[in-house]
Short mmCIF file of C-alpha atoms in Angstrom, two decimals:
data_model
loop_
_atom_site.label_atom_id
_atom_site.label_comp_id
_atom_site.label_asym_id
_atom_site.label_seq_id
_atom_site.Cartn_x
_atom_site.Cartn_y
_atom_site.Cartn_z
CA MET A 36 -128.06 40.52 -52.29
CA THR A 37 -131.40 39.46 -51.84
CA THR A 38 -131.79 35.83 -53.46
CA GLN A 39 -135.36 34.64 -54.56
CA VAL A 40 -136.46 31.89 -52.96
CA SER A 41 -139.22 29.53 -55.11
CA VAL A 42 -139.27 25.42 -54.79
CA MET A 43 -138.59 24.14 -58.46
CA SER A 44 -138.27 27.67 -59.74
CA GLY A 45 -135.03 27.18 -61.73
CA SER A 46 -135.02 27.03 -65.28
CA LEU A 47 -131.36 25.82 -65.32
CA GLY A 48 -131.36 23.82 -62.20
CA ASP A 49 -133.03 22.83 -58.94
CA ILE A 50 -132.25 22.52 -55.38
CA PHE A 51 -134.05 20.59 -51.98
CA TRP A 52 -133.23 19.07 -49.13
CA ASP A 53 -134.81 17.95 -46.39
CA LEU A 54 -134.19 20.46 -43.63
CA PRO A 55 -137.11 21.88 -42.24
CA PRO A 56 -138.22 25.52 -42.77
CA TRP A 57 -136.50 26.25 -38.84
CA MET A 58 -135.27 24.24 -36.80
CA THR A 59 -133.16 24.55 -33.41
CA TYR A 60 -130.14 24.62 -33.87
CA THR A 61 -127.07 24.96 -31.03
CA PRO A 62 -123.10 26.82 -32.92
CA GLY A 63 -120.99 24.23 -33.32
CA PHE A 64 -122.68 21.52 -33.41
CA ASP A 65 -122.56 19.37 -36.87
CA LEU A 66 -126.07 19.80 -38.95
CA GLY A 67 -126.67 17.16 -41.19
CA CYS A 68 -128.73 17.23 -44.55
CA SER A 69 -129.54 15.78 -47.82
CA ILE A 70 -128.95 18.27 -50.89
CA TYR A 71 -130.56 17.22 -54.29
CA VAL A 72 -130.06 19.03 -57.06
CA ALA A 73 -132.17 18.48 -60.43
CA ASN A 74 -131.36 18.88 -63.71
CA PRO A 75 -134.86 19.74 -65.75
CA THR A 76 -133.08 20.24 -68.74
CA GLY A 77 -131.31 18.38 -71.50
CA VAL A 78 -128.13 19.05 -70.81
CA GLU A 79 -125.43 18.34 -68.66
CA LYS A 80 -124.55 20.69 -66.49
CA GLU A 81 -122.05 22.20 -63.80
CA TYR A 82 -123.52 23.48 -60.98
CA ALA A 83 -121.30 24.66 -57.31
CA LEU A 84 -123.65 25.11 -53.81
CA MET A 85 -122.48 28.39 -51.82
CA ALA A 86 -123.91 28.35 -48.64
CA ARG A 87 -124.97 31.98 -47.12
CA LEU A 88 -125.91 32.66 -43.12
CA ASN A 89 -127.67 35.89 -42.99
CA ARG A 90 -129.29 37.61 -39.28
CA GLU A 91 -132.32 39.93 -40.83
CA SER A 92 -130.27 41.86 -43.48
CA THR A 93 -126.25 41.68 -42.29
CA LEU A 94 -124.21 38.85 -44.18
CA ILE A 95 -122.87 36.45 -41.13
CA SER A 96 -120.90 34.32 -43.35
CA GLU A 97 -120.39 32.83 -47.18
CA GLU A 98 -118.46 29.75 -48.51
CA ALA A 99 -118.58 27.47 -51.14
CA LEU A 100 -119.64 24.22 -50.33
CA PRO A 101 -117.25 21.18 -52.37
CA VAL A 102 -118.89 18.15 -53.32
CA PHE A 103 -116.50 15.53 -53.27
CA GLY A 104 -113.23 17.82 -53.45
CA TYR A 105 -114.16 20.00 -56.12
CA ALA A 106 -116.58 23.05 -56.03
CA TRP A 107 -118.01 21.80 -59.84
CA PHE A 108 -119.85 19.06 -59.87
CA LYS A 109 -121.44 17.73 -62.76
CA VAL A 110 -125.39 15.84 -63.03
CA ALA A 111 -126.81 14.30 -65.96
CA PRO A 112 -129.21 15.40 -68.16
CA GLY A 113 -133.33 14.97 -66.82
CA ASP A 114 -131.41 13.19 -63.83
CA PHE A 115 -130.50 14.23 -60.05
CA VAL A 116 -128.10 13.71 -57.33
CA ARG A 117 -128.13 13.36 -53.16
CA LEU A 118 -125.11 14.70 -51.56
CA ARG A 119 -125.04 14.15 -47.75
CA GLY A 120 -123.03 15.59 -45.74
CA ALA A 121 -123.49 17.61 -42.87
CA LEU A 122 -122.77 21.88 -41.79
CA ARG A 123 -121.04 23.35 -39.26
CA PHE A 124 -122.03 27.09 -38.00
CA ASN A 125 -120.32 29.31 -35.17
CA GLU A 126 -123.90 30.99 -35.03
CA SER A 127 -127.39 30.52 -34.74
CA ASP A 128 -130.75 33.21 -34.32
CA ALA A 129 -129.63 33.87 -38.83
CA ASP A 130 -131.63 32.51 -41.64
CA LEU A 131 -129.54 29.50 -43.45
CA THR A 132 -129.36 29.43 -47.54
CA VAL A 133 -127.59 26.77 -49.72
CA LEU A 134 -127.73 28.44 -53.34
CA LEU A 135 -127.33 26.58 -56.77
CA VAL A 136 -124.97 28.32 -59.05
CA GLU A 137 -124.75 26.47 -62.48
CA ARG A 138 -121.74 26.93 -64.83
CA GLU A 139 -122.40 28.46 -67.88
CA THR A 140 -124.35 31.85 -66.84
CA GLU A 141 -122.70 31.82 -63.04
CA GLU A 142 -125.94 32.86 -61.82
CA VAL A 143 -128.29 31.27 -58.98
CA THR A 144 -130.47 29.25 -60.56
CA ASP A 145 -132.31 28.12 -57.26
CA SER A 146 -131.43 27.90 -53.72
CA ALA A 147 -133.40 26.23 -50.39
CA ALA A 148 -132.68 28.54 -46.79
CA THR A 149 -133.64 27.44 -43.48
CA ARG A 150 -133.30 29.07 -40.40
CA LEU A 151 -131.77 28.39 -37.64
CA VAL A 152 -133.22 29.38 -33.78
CA ALA A 153 -131.02 29.12 -31.15
CA PRO A 154 -132.07 26.10 -28.18
CA GLN A 155 -134.08 28.33 -24.88
CA GLY A 156 -131.95 27.37 -21.72
CA THR A 157 -128.75 26.82 -20.96
CA SER A 158 -127.76 22.93 -22.25
CA ALA A 159 -124.49 21.93 -23.11
CA LEU A 160 -126.68 19.10 -25.61
CA PRO A 161 -126.20 18.80 -28.70
CA PRO A 162 -128.92 20.20 -31.31
CA THR A 163 -132.18 18.96 -30.75
CA TRP A 164 -134.52 16.93 -33.63
CA PRO A 165 -135.89 18.88 -35.24
CA GLY A 166 -139.45 20.19 -34.31
CA SER A 167 -139.15 19.25 -31.10
CA THR A 168 -139.17 21.66 -28.33
CA GLY A 169 -136.37 22.08 -27.57
CA THR A 170 -135.95 21.67 -24.61
CA THR A 171 -134.16 19.40 -22.12
CA ASP A 172 -135.41 20.22 -18.69
CA THR A 173 -138.93 18.08 -17.72
CA GLY A 174 -138.98 19.04 -14.58
CA PHE A 175 -138.48 15.33 -13.10
CA ASN A 176 -135.96 13.49 -11.68
CA TRP A 177 -134.95 10.96 -13.00
CA ASN A 178 -132.80 9.62 -10.27
CA SER A 179 -135.47 9.33 -7.58
CA LEU A 180 -137.11 7.27 -9.74
CA LEU A 181 -134.44 5.19 -10.09
CA ALA A 182 -133.66 5.62 -6.66
CA MET A 183 -137.70 3.14 -5.95
CA MET A 184 -136.59 1.64 -8.32
CA MET A 185 -133.89 -0.34 -7.44
CA PRO A 186 -134.57 -2.50 -4.29
CA MET A 187 -138.01 -3.60 -6.38
CA MET A 188 -134.80 -5.06 -8.89
CA MET A 189 -132.50 -6.21 -6.41
CA LEU A 190 -135.76 -8.72 -5.40
CA GLY A 191 -136.59 -9.52 -8.23
CA MET A 192 -132.98 -11.04 -9.15
CA VAL A 193 -133.12 -12.51 -5.55
CA VAL A 194 -136.23 -14.35 -6.20
CA VAL A 195 -135.52 -15.93 -10.14
CA ALA A 196 -131.65 -16.62 -8.66
CA ALA A 197 -133.44 -19.32 -6.00
CA LYS A 198 -136.38 -20.14 -7.80
CA PRO A 199 -134.12 -22.77 -9.56
CA GLN A 200 -132.93 -23.99 -6.41
CA GLN A 201 -136.70 -24.35 -4.71
CA GLU A 202 -137.71 -27.18 -7.57
CA LYS A 203 -134.61 -29.54 -6.82
CA VAL A 204 -136.19 -29.19 -3.23
CA GLU A 205 -139.80 -30.04 -4.15
CA ALA A 206 -138.73 -32.93 -7.14
CA LYS A 207 -136.50 -34.39 -4.18
CA ALA A 208 -139.55 -34.12 -1.52
CA THR A 209 -141.62 -35.95 -4.22
CA VAL A 210 -139.12 -39.31 -4.53
CA GLU A 211 -139.25 -39.29 -1.18
CA THR A 212 -142.76 -39.55 -0.43
CA GLN A 213 -142.62 -42.43 -3.21
CA LYS A 214 -140.40 -44.09 -1.06
CA LEU A 215 -142.36 -44.10 2.00
CA LEU A 216 -145.59 -45.52 0.80
CA PRO A 217 -146.47 -49.01 1.75
CA GLU A 218 -146.10 -51.66 -0.14
CA GLY A 219 -149.15 -52.78 0.01
CA ARG A 220 -150.43 -50.41 -2.33
CA ASN A 221 -148.20 -51.58 -4.88
CA ARG A 222 -150.60 -54.97 -5.51
#
């Protein structure tokens, strides 16, 4: 079953989200997103969300996405709701589609999709920020920079710690110099 995807196409409801058309995704990690569901009709509608994961023409998984613990949720006429949540999958290199199902007709009225691309390399870090290169190895050893900077930081701390004592010694020397002036100059 192929779902036609077009922006703001549903006459009984519209769905869109804040995910890019493709992104790096590491299986097993949460994928946070905001999903917007709009009701363009003049009457209150009930909707359900379905998540579908496909690799080419093969269906990998399909599941209902509960909203506040329920399969169906209402949207007032001419209004929209913002749903914040996270999705988690055990697959990558697949197309994620969230389908908006209208209750009366029980048909898909609109959908939003993104391609989940596996990260390059063997990093155990969480997914990268959408739009980044997806690599975590910059080829630079930060430990060497830290080893070079550590002696300078230590010297800076010693200088800062010694400075207040130096000012006290200079102030004492000024007072002693004033005591050594001959008495004839005070007239």
